[in-house]
Coordinates of C-alpha atoms in Angstrom, one line a residue:
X295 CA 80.1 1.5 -29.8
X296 CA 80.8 4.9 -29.2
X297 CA 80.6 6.3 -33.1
X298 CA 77.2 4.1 -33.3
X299 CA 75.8 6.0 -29.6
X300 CA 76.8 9.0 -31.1
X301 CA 75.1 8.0 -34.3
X302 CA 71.6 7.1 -32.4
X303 CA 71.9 10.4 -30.8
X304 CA 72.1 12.8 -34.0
X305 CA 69.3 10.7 -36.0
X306 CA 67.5 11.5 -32.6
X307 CA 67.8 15.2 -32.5
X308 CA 67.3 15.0 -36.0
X309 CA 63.9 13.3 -36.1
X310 CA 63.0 15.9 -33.0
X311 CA 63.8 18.9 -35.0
X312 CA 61.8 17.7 -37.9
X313 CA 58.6 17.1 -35.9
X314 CA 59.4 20.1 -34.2
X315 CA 59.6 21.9 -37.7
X316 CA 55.8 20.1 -38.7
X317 CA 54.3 21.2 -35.5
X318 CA 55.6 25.0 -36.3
X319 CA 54.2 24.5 -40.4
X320 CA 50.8 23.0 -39.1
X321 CA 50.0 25.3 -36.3
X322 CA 51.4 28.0 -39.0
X323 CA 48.5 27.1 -41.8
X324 CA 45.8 26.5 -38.4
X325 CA 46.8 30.2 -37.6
X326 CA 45.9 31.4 -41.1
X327 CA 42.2 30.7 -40.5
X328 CA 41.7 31.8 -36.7
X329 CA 42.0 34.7 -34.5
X330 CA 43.2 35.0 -30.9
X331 CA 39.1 34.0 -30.1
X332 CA 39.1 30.7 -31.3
X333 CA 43.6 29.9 -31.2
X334 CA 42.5 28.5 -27.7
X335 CA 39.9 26.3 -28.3
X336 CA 39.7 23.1 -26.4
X337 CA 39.7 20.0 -28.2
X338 CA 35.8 19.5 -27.8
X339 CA 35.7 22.8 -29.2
X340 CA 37.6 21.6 -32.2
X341 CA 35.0 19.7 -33.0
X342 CA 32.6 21.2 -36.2
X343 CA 28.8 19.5 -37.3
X344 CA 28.3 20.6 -40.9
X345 CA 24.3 19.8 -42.1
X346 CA 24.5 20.1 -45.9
X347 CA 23.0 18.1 -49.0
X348 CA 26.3 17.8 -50.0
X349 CA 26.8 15.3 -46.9
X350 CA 27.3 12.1 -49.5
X351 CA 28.7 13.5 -52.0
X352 CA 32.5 11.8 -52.3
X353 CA 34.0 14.9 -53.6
X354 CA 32.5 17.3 -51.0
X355 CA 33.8 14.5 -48.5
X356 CA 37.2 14.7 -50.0
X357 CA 37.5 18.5 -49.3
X358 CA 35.9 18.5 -45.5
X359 CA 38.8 15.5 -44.8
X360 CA 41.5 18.0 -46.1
X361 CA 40.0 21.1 -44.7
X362 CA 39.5 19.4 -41.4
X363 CA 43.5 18.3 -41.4
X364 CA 44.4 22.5 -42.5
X365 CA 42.4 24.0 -39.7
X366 CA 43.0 21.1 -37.2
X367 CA 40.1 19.9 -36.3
X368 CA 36.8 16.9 -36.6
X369 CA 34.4 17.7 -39.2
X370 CA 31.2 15.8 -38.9
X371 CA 28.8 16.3 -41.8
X372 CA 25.0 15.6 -41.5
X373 CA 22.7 15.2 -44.8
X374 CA 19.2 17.4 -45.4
X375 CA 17.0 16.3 -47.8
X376 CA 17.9 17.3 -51.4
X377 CA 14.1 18.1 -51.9
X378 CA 13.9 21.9 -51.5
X379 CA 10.7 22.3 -49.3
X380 CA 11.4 18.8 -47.1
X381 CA 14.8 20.4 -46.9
X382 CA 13.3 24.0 -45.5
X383 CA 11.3 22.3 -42.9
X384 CA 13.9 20.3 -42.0
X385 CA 15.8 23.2 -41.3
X386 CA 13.3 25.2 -39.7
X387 CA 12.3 22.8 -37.1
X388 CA 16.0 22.0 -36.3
X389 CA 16.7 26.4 -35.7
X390 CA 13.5 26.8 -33.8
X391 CA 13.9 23.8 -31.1
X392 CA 17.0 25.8 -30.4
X393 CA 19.1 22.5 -31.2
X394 CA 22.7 22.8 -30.3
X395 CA 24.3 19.9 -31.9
X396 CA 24.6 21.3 -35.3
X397 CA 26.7 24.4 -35.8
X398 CA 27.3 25.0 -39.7
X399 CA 24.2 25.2 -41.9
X400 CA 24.4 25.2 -45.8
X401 CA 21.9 27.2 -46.8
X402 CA 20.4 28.7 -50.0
X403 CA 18.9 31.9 -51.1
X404 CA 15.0 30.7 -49.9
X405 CA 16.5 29.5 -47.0
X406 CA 18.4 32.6 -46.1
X407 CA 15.6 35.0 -46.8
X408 CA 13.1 32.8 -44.5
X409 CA 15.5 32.4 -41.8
X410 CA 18.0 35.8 -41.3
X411 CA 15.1 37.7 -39.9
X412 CA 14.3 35.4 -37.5
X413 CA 17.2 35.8 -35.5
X414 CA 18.0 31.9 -35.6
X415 CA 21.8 32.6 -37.3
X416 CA 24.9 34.2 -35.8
X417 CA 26.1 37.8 -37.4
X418 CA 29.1 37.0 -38.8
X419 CA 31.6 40.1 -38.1
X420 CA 34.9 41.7 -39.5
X421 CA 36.9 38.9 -38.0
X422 CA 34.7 36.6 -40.2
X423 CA 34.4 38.4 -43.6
X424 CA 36.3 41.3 -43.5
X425 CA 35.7 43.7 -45.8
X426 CA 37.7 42.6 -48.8
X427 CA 36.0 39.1 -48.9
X428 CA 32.8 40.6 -48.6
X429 CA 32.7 43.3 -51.5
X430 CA 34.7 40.0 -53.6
X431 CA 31.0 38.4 -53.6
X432 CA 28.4 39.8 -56.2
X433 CA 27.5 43.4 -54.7
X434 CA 23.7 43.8 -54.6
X435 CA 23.2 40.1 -54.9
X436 CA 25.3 39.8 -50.6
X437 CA 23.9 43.1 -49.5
X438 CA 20.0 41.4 -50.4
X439 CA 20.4 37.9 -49.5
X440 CA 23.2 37.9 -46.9
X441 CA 22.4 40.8 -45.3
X442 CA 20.0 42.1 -42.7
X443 CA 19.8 44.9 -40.9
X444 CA 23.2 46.4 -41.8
X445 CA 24.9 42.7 -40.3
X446 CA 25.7 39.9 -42.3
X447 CA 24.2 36.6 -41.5
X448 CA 25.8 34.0 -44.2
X449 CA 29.0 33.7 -46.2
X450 CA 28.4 32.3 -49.8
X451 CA 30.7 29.8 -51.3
X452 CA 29.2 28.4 -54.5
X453 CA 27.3 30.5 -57.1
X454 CA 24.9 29.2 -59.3
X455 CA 24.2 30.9 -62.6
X456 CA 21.3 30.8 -64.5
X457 CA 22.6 29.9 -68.2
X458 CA 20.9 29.4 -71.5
X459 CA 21.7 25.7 -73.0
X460 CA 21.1 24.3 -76.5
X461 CA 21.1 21.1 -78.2
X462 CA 23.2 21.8 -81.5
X463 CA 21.0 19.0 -82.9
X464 CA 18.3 21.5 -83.0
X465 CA 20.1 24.7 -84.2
X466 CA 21.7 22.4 -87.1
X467 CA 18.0 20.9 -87.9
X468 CA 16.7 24.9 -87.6
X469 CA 19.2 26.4 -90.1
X470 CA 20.6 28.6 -87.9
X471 CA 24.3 29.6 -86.1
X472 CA 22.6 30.6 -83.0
X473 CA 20.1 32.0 -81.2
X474 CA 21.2 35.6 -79.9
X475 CA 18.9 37.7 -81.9
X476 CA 15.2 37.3 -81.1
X477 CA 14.8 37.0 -85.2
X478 CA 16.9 33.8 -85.1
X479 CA 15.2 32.5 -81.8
X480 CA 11.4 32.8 -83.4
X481 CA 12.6 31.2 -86.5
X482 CA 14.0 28.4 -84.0
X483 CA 10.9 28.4 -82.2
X484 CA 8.9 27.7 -85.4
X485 CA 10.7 24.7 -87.0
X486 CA 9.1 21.9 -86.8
X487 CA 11.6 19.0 -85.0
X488 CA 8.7 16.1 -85.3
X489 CA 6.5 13.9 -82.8
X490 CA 7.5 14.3 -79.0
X491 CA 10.2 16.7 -79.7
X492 CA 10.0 20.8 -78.5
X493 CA 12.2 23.8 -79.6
X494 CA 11.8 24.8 -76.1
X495 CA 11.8 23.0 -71.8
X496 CA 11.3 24.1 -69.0
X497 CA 10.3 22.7 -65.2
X498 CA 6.9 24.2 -64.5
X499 CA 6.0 22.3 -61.2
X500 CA 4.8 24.7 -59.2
X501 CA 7.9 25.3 -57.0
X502 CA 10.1 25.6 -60.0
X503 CA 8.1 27.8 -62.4
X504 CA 8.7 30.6 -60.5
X505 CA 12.7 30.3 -62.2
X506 CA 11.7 30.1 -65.5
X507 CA 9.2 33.1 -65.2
X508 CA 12.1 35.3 -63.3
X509 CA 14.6 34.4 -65.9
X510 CA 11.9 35.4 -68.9
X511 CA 11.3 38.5 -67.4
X512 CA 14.4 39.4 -67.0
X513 CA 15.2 38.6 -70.9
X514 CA 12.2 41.0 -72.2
X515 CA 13.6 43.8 -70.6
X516 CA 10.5 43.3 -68.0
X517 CA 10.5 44.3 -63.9
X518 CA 9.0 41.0 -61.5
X519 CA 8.2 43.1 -59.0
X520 CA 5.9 45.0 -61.6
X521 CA 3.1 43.4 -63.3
X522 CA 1.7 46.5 -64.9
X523 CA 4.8 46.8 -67.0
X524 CA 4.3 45.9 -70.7
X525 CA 7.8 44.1 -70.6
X526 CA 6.4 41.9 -67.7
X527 CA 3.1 40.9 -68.8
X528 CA 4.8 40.4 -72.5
X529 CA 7.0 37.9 -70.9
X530 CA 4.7 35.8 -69.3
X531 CA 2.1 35.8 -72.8
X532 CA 5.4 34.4 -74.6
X533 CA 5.5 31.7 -72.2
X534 CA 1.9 30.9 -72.8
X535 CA 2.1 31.1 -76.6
X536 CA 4.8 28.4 -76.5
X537 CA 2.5 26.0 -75.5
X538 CA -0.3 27.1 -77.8
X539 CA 1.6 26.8 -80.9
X540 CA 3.4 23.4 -79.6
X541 CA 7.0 25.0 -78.7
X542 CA 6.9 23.3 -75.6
X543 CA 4.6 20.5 -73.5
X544 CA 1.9 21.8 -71.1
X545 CA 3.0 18.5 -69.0
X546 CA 6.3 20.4 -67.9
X547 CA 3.7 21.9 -64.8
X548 CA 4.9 18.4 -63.1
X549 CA 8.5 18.4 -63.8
X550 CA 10.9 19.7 -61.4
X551 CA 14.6 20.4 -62.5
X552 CA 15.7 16.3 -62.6
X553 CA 12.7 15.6 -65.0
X554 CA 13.5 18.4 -66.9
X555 CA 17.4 17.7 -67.0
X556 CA 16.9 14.0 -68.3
X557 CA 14.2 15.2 -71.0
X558 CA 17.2 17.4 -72.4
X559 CA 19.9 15.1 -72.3
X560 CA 17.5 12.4 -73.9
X561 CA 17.1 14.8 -77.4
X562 CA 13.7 16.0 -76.2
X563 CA 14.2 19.9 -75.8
X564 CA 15.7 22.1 -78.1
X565 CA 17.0 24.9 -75.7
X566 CA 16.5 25.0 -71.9
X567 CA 16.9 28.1 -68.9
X568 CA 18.8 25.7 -66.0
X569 CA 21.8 26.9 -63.6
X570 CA 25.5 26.3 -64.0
X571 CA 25.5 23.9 -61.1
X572 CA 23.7 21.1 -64.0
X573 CA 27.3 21.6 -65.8
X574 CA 28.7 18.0 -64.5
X575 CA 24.9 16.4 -64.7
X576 CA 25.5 17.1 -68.1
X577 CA 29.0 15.9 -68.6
X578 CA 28.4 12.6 -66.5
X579 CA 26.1 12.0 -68.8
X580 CA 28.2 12.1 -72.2
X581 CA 26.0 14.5 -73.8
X582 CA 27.6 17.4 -73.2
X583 CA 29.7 18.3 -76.2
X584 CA 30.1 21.2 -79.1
X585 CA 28.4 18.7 -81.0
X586 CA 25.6 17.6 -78.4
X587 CA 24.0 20.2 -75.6
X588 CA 26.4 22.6 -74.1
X589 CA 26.3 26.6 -72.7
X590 CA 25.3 29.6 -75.4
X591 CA 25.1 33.0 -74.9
X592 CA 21.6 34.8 -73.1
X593 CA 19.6 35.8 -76.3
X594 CA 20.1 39.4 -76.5
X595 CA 16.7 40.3 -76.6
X596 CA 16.9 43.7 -74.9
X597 CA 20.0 43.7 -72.1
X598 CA 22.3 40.8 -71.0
X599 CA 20.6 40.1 -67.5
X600 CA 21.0 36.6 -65.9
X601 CA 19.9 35.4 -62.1
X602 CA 22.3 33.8 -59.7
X603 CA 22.0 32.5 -56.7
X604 CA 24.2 31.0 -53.9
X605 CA 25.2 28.2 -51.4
X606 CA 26.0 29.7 -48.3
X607 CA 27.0 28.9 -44.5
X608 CA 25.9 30.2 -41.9
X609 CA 26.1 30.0 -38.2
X610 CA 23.5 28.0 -35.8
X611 CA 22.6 30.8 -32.9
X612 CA 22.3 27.7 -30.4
X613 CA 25.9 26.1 -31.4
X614 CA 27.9 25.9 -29.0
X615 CA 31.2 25.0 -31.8
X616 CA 30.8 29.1 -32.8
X617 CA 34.7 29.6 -32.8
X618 CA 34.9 26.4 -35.6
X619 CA 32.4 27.7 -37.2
X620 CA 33.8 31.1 -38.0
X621 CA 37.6 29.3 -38.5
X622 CA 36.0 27.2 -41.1
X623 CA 33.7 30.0 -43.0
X624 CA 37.3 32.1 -42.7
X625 CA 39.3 29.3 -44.7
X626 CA 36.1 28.7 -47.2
X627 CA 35.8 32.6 -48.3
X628 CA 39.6 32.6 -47.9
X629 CA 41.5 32.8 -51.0
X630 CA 43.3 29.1 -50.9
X631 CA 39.8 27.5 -49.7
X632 CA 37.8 28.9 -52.2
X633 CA 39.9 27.8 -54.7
X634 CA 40.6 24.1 -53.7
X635 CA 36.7 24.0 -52.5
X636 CA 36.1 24.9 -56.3
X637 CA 38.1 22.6 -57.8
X638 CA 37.6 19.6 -55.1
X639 CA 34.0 19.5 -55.9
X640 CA 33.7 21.3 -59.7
X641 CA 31.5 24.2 -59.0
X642 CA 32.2 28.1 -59.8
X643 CA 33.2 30.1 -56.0
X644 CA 31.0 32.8 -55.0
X645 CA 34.0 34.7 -55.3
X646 CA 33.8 36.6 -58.6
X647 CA 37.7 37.4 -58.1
X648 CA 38.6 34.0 -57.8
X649 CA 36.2 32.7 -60.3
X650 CA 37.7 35.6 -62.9
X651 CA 41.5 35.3 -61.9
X652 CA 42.2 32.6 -59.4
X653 CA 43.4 28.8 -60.2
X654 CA 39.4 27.9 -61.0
X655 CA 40.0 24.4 -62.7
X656 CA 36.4 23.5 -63.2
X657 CA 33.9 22.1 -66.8
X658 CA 34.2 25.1 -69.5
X659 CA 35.5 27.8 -66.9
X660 CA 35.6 30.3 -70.1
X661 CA 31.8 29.7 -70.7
X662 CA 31.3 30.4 -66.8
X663 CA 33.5 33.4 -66.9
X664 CA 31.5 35.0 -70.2
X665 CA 28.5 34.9 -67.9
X666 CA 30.1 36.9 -65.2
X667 CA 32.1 39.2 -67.3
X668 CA 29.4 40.3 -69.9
X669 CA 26.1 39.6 -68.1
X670 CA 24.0 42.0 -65.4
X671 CA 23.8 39.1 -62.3
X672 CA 20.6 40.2 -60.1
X673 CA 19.3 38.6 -57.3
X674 CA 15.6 37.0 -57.1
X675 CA 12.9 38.1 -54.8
X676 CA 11.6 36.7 -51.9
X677 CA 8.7 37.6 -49.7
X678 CA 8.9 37.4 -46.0
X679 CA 7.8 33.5 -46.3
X680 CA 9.6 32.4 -49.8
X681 CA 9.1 28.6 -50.3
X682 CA 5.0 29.7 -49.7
X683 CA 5.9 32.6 -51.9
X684 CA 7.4 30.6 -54.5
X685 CA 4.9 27.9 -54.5
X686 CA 1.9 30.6 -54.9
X687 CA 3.8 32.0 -58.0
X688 CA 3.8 28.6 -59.4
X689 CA 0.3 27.7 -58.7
X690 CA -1.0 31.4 -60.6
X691 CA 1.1 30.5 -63.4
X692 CA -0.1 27.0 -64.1
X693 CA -3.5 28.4 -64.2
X694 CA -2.6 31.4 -66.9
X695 CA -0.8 28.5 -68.8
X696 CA -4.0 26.2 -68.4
X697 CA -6.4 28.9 -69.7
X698 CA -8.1 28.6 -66.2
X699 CA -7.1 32.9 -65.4
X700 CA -6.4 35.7 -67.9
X701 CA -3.8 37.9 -68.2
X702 CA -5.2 40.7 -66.2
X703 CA -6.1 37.8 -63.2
X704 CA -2.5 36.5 -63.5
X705 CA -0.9 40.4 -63.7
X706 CA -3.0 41.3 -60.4
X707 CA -2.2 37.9 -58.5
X708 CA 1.3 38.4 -59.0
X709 CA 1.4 41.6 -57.7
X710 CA -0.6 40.8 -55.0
X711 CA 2.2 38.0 -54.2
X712 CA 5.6 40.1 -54.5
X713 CA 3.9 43.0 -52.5
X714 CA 4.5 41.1 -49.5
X715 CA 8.1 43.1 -49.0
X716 CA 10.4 42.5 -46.3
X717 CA 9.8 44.7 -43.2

C-alpha cells in the first residue's frame, strides 16, 4: 500500500509540474504579442470582433482559431459584403454611428484613404508597429495609405500585386516567346485568334476601369496625376485603339474582376492586368499551368513599374476591446504571424522581408518575389472621397472608349477628377 501511495503521489506532483510547465510556455507565447497595457486584461477584455470579407473563408477561419489559442483570447469574426462599394457603406455607417461592438476592421486602400481622415480609427503607436515593422512594409506605399498626419492609422498584412498574366495558348498561336518588348506585344496584339477570342481583357465597369487605366499608364512611362503628359494621354489612346481594331470587346465596360477572371480561364483573353490575390482563383480552377495561363513578366515598355495595394487592420475609435486589438495587429505584423497568416490562407505578407526571406510557402512564391525584387511598386491615388472618385474615372473613360468624348474632353475630366488632393 505504501509503495502504491507513494506511487499516486509522484504521478501527482508530476502531472502538477507539467501543467505548471504549460501555463509558464502559454502565458510565455501570450507575452510575446502584449505589453504591460493590455497583460491585465480582464477576460471580457479578451474578447476581439474582427469584420472582414474573409469572415467564411475556412482557411482564414483556421488561422483566427490558432491565433486566438497564441494570444489567449475569443476571436469573433463578422462578414462585409465582398462588393466593394456595398462593402464601403457598410463600413462607413458602422464608424459613424460610433458602434462599439466591433473593434478590428479589415480595410483596403479605398477604404483607408476615405476613412483615416475622418478620425473614426485609432493611431496605432510604437508599442503597435514599432519602427522595424513599419519601414518592413513598402516605403512610400505605408507612408500614403497608412499614414496621416505624421500617425499611422492601419497595419497591412496582405499585399496585392498587380501582375501581367498570359495564356500560353495565345503566345504559341502568335509565334512568339513572350511579350516583354513592345515589338513582340504589337505583333501579339495583331494576330488574329478567331470569332469571340481577344489578344487582350480587361474589367472596364466603371469601378474597375480605373485599375486597368492606372496600370497602363504606369507601363507607358505616363504620370495619372498628369493628363497633359504625352505618356498619359498615349496610354489611354492605346486602350481605345484596342477596341477599334478588335484586340479586345467594348462589352468589358460591364465586367468587374469575377467576369473578367472566368472569361480568361475559359480561353477567351489572350493576356490580362489582374492582382496576385487571383493566383489560387486560377489554380482552383486547373488552368493555371506553364502550359495554360500563368504570371509573365510587366512588358518592358519604358520602366518596370507595377501597382500594389493592401489589406489592412485597423482599429475602431468606439471599441472598447482596443488592448486586443493592438495584441492581435502586434502578432499579425509580427514575424511568426505574418508568416503562418501567409501560409494559412496562401496570399503574399505585406511584409516585403518576409515575403523575400521568410518561410513564405505560397502558389509560385518565385514569380511573386520577381515582382517585388525587379519591379518599381507605387501606390494608387485617391481623392478625398475615392469610391466616388473611382467611379467618376470609370464613367469618363467608358465614354472616351464609346466615342461619346475626345481625347482633349477625357484629358481635362481627368484632371479635373485627381485635382481633388488630400488636404
Amino acid at each position: 500500500m505504501r509503495g502504491k501511495t507513494g506511487l499516486a503521489f509522484a504521478i501527482a506532483i508530476a502531472l502538477v509540474s507539467c501543467f505548471v510547465v504549460f501555463r509558464v510556455f502559454r502565458q510565455h507565447r501570450q507575452g510575446e504579442y502584449r505589453t504591460e497595457d493590455d497583460s491585465g486584461m480582464t477576460e471580457a477584455e479578451q474578447i476581439l470582433t474582427i469584420l472582414t470579407p474573409d469572415a467564411s473563408v475556412d482557411e482564414f477561419q483556421g488561422f483566427i482559431e490558432e491565433t486566438g489559442k497564441r494570444l489567449g483570447m475569443k476571436i469573433r469574426l463578422e462578414a462585409t459584403s465582398q462588393d466593394a462599394e456595398s462593402r464601403e457603406a457598410q463600413v462607413s455607417n458602422l464608424l459613424t454611428s460610433g458602434n462599439q461592438d466591433v473593434d478590428l476592421i479589415a480595410i483596403n486602400d479605398e477604404m483607408a484613404s476615405e476613412f483615416i481622415p475622418k478620425g473614426y480609427l485609432e493611431p496605432l503607436g510604437e508599442d503597435v508597429l514599432p519602427e522595424d515593422i513599419r519601414s518592413s512594409f513598402p516605403e512610400e506605399y505605408f507612408q500614403k495609405v497608412c499614414m496621416y498626419d505624421g500617425k499611422v492609422y492601419s497595419a497591412p498584412y496582405m499585399l496585392d500585386i498587380m501582375m501581367f498574366w498570359i495564356n500560353q495558348k495565345f503566345l504559341e498561336e502568335a509565334g512568339v516567346s513572350d511579350l516583354n518588348t513592345e515589338d513582340r506585344f504589337d505583333h501579339f496584339l495583331e494576330t488574329d485568334y478567331g470569332e469571340n477570342r481577344y489578344a487582350y481583357g480587361s474589367a472596364w465597369e466603371q469601378s474597375y476601369a480605373y485599375n486597368d487605366l492606372f496600370q497602363t499608364v504606369n507601363m507607358f512611362g505616363g504620370d495619372y496625376l498628369d493628363w497633359d503628359n504625352g505618356n498619359s494621354r498615349a496610354a489611354v489612346q492605346y486602350l481605345k485603339n484596342l477596341v477599334e481594331n478588335g484586340q479586345t470587346p467594348e462589352d468589358q465596360v460591364l465586367d468587374q474582376y469575377e467576369q473578367m477572371e472566368q472569361k480568361f480561364i475559359d480561353g477567351r483573353y489572350g493576356c490580362i492586368y489582374l492582382y496576385s490575390g487571383a493566383m489560387n482563383i486560377f489554380l482552383n480552377s486547373g488552368a493555371y499551368s506553364d502550359e495554360g495561363i500563368h504570371v509573365s513578366s510587366i512588358p518592358e515598355f519604358y520602366e518596370k513599374k507595377t501597382t500594389i495595394a493592401t489589406w489592412q487592420f485597423a482599429i475602431n475609435r468606439s471599441s472598447s476591446h482596443k488592448d486586443a486589438a493592438k495584441a492581435f495587429i502586434r502578432y499579425i505584423t509580427g514575424d511568426d504571424g505574418a508568416e503562418y497568416y501567409s501560409n494559412c490562407v496562401q496570399r503574399a505578407p505585406a511584409r516585403l522581408d518576409i515575403l523575400r526571406h521568410g518561410g513564405v510557402d505560397i502558389p509560385d512564391i518565385e514569380v511573386v518575389r520577381s515582382y517585388v525584387n525587379t519591379c518599381e511598386l507605387l501606390p494608387r491615388y485617391f481623392t478625398d472621397s475615392p469610391m466616388s472618385g473611382i467611379k467618376s474615372m470609370g464613367t469618363l473613360f467608358q465614354k472616351y472608349i464609346a466615342g461619346d468624348i475626345t481625347m482633349d474632353s477625357f484629358c481635362a475630366g481627368a484632371q479635373d477628377i485627381v485635382d481633388e488632393r488630400k488636404s
